[in-house]
Short mmCIF file of C-alpha atoms in Angstrom, two decimals:
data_model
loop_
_atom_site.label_atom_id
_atom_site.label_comp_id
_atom_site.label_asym_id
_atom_site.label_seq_id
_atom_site.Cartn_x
_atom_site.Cartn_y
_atom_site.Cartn_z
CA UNK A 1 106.83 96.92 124.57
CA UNK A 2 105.42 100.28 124.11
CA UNK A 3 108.61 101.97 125.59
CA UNK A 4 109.95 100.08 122.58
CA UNK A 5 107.85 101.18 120.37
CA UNK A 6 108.63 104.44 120.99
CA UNK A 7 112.58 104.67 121.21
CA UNK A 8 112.95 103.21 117.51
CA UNK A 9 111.21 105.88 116.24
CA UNK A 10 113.05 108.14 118.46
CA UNK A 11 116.08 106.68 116.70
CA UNK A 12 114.90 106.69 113.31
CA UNK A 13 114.31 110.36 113.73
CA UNK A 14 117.79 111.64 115.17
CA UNK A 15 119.54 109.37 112.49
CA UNK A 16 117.28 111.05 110.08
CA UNK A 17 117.68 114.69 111.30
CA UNK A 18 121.44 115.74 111.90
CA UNK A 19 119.96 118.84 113.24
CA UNK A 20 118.69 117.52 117.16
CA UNK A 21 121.41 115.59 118.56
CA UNK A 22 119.93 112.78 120.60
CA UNK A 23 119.82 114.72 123.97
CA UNK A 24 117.46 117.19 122.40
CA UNK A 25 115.17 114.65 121.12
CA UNK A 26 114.88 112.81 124.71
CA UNK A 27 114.37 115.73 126.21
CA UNK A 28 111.53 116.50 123.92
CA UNK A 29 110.14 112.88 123.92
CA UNK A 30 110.31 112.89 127.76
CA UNK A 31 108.44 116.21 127.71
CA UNK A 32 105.76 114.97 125.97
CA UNK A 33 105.65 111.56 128.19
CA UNK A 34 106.12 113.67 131.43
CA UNK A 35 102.59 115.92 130.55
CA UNK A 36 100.55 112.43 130.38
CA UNK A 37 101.99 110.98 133.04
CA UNK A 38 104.61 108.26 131.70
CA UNK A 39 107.95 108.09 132.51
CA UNK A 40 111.30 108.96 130.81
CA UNK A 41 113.07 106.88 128.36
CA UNK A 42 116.55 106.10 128.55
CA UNK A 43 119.47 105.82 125.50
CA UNK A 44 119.82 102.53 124.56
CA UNK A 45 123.11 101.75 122.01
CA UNK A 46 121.48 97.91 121.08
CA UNK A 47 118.74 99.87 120.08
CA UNK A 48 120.29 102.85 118.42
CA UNK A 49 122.64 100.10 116.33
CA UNK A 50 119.15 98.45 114.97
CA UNK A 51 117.93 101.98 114.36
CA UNK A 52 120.75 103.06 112.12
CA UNK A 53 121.14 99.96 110.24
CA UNK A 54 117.49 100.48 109.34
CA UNK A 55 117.34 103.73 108.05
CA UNK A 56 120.44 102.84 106.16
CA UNK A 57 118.25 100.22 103.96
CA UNK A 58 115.50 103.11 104.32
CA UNK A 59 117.39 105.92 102.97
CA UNK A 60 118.19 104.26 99.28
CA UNK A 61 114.45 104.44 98.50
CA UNK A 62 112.51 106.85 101.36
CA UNK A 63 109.84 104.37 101.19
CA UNK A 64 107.50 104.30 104.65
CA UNK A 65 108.05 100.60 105.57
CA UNK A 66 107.94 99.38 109.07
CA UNK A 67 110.70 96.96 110.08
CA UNK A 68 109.50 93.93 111.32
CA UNK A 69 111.84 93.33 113.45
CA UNK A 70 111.99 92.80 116.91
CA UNK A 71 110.75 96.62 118.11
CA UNK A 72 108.14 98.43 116.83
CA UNK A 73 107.85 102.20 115.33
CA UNK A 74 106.09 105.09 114.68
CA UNK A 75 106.91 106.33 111.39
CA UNK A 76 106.52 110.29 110.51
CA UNK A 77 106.84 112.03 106.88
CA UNK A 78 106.35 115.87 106.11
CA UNK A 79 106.61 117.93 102.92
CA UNK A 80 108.70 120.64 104.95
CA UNK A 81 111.26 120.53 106.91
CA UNK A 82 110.25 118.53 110.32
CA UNK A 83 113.03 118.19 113.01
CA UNK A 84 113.01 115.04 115.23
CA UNK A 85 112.18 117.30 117.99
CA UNK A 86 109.06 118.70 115.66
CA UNK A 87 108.18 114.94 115.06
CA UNK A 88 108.13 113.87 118.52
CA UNK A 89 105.61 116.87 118.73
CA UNK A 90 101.14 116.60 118.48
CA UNK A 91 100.69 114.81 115.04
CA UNK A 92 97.03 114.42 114.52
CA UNK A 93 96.31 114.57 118.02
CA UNK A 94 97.31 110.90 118.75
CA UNK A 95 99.84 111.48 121.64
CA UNK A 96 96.78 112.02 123.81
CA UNK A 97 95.56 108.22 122.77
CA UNK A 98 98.70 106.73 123.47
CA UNK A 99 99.00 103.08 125.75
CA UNK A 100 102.70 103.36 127.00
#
């Protein structure tokens, strides 16, 4: 589950940002698993499909709602302009707290 967990919001944030194409944003997200141990993460289209069809109810209101559905996800927001690669990045200091 918590590889899940993980690759909706990886989803959520390269629908979001146009800027990291999805290569750049596993690569990051499989950086950060690699230094505690975990292993990579794989694309997944089912997965992606679910992502994108979520942000598209998301993006009429920008309201911080979790889905529900069948995968879980870590949602992000920032006042400035945060990349997916720069979400996938230390926020708070929770990566180190992490279950995967």
């Amino acid at each position: 589950m918590g590889l899940c967990n993980i690759s909706l919001a990886v989803l959520c944030s390269v629908v979001i940002q146009s800027s990291d194409s999805p290569l750049d944003y596993l690569n990051s997200h499989n950086a950060a698993r690699a230094a505690v141990g975990v292993g990579p993460l794989t694309w997944d289209d089912t997965l992606a499909g679910y992502a994108q069809k979520y942000v598209n109810q998301r993006d009429r209101d920008c309201n911080i709602v979790h889905s529900s559905g069948p995968y879980g996800e870590n949602l992000a927001m920032s006042t400035g302009d945060m990349s997916g690669t720069a979400a996938c990045g230390p926020v708070g200091g929770g990566e180190s707290r992490l279950q995967l």
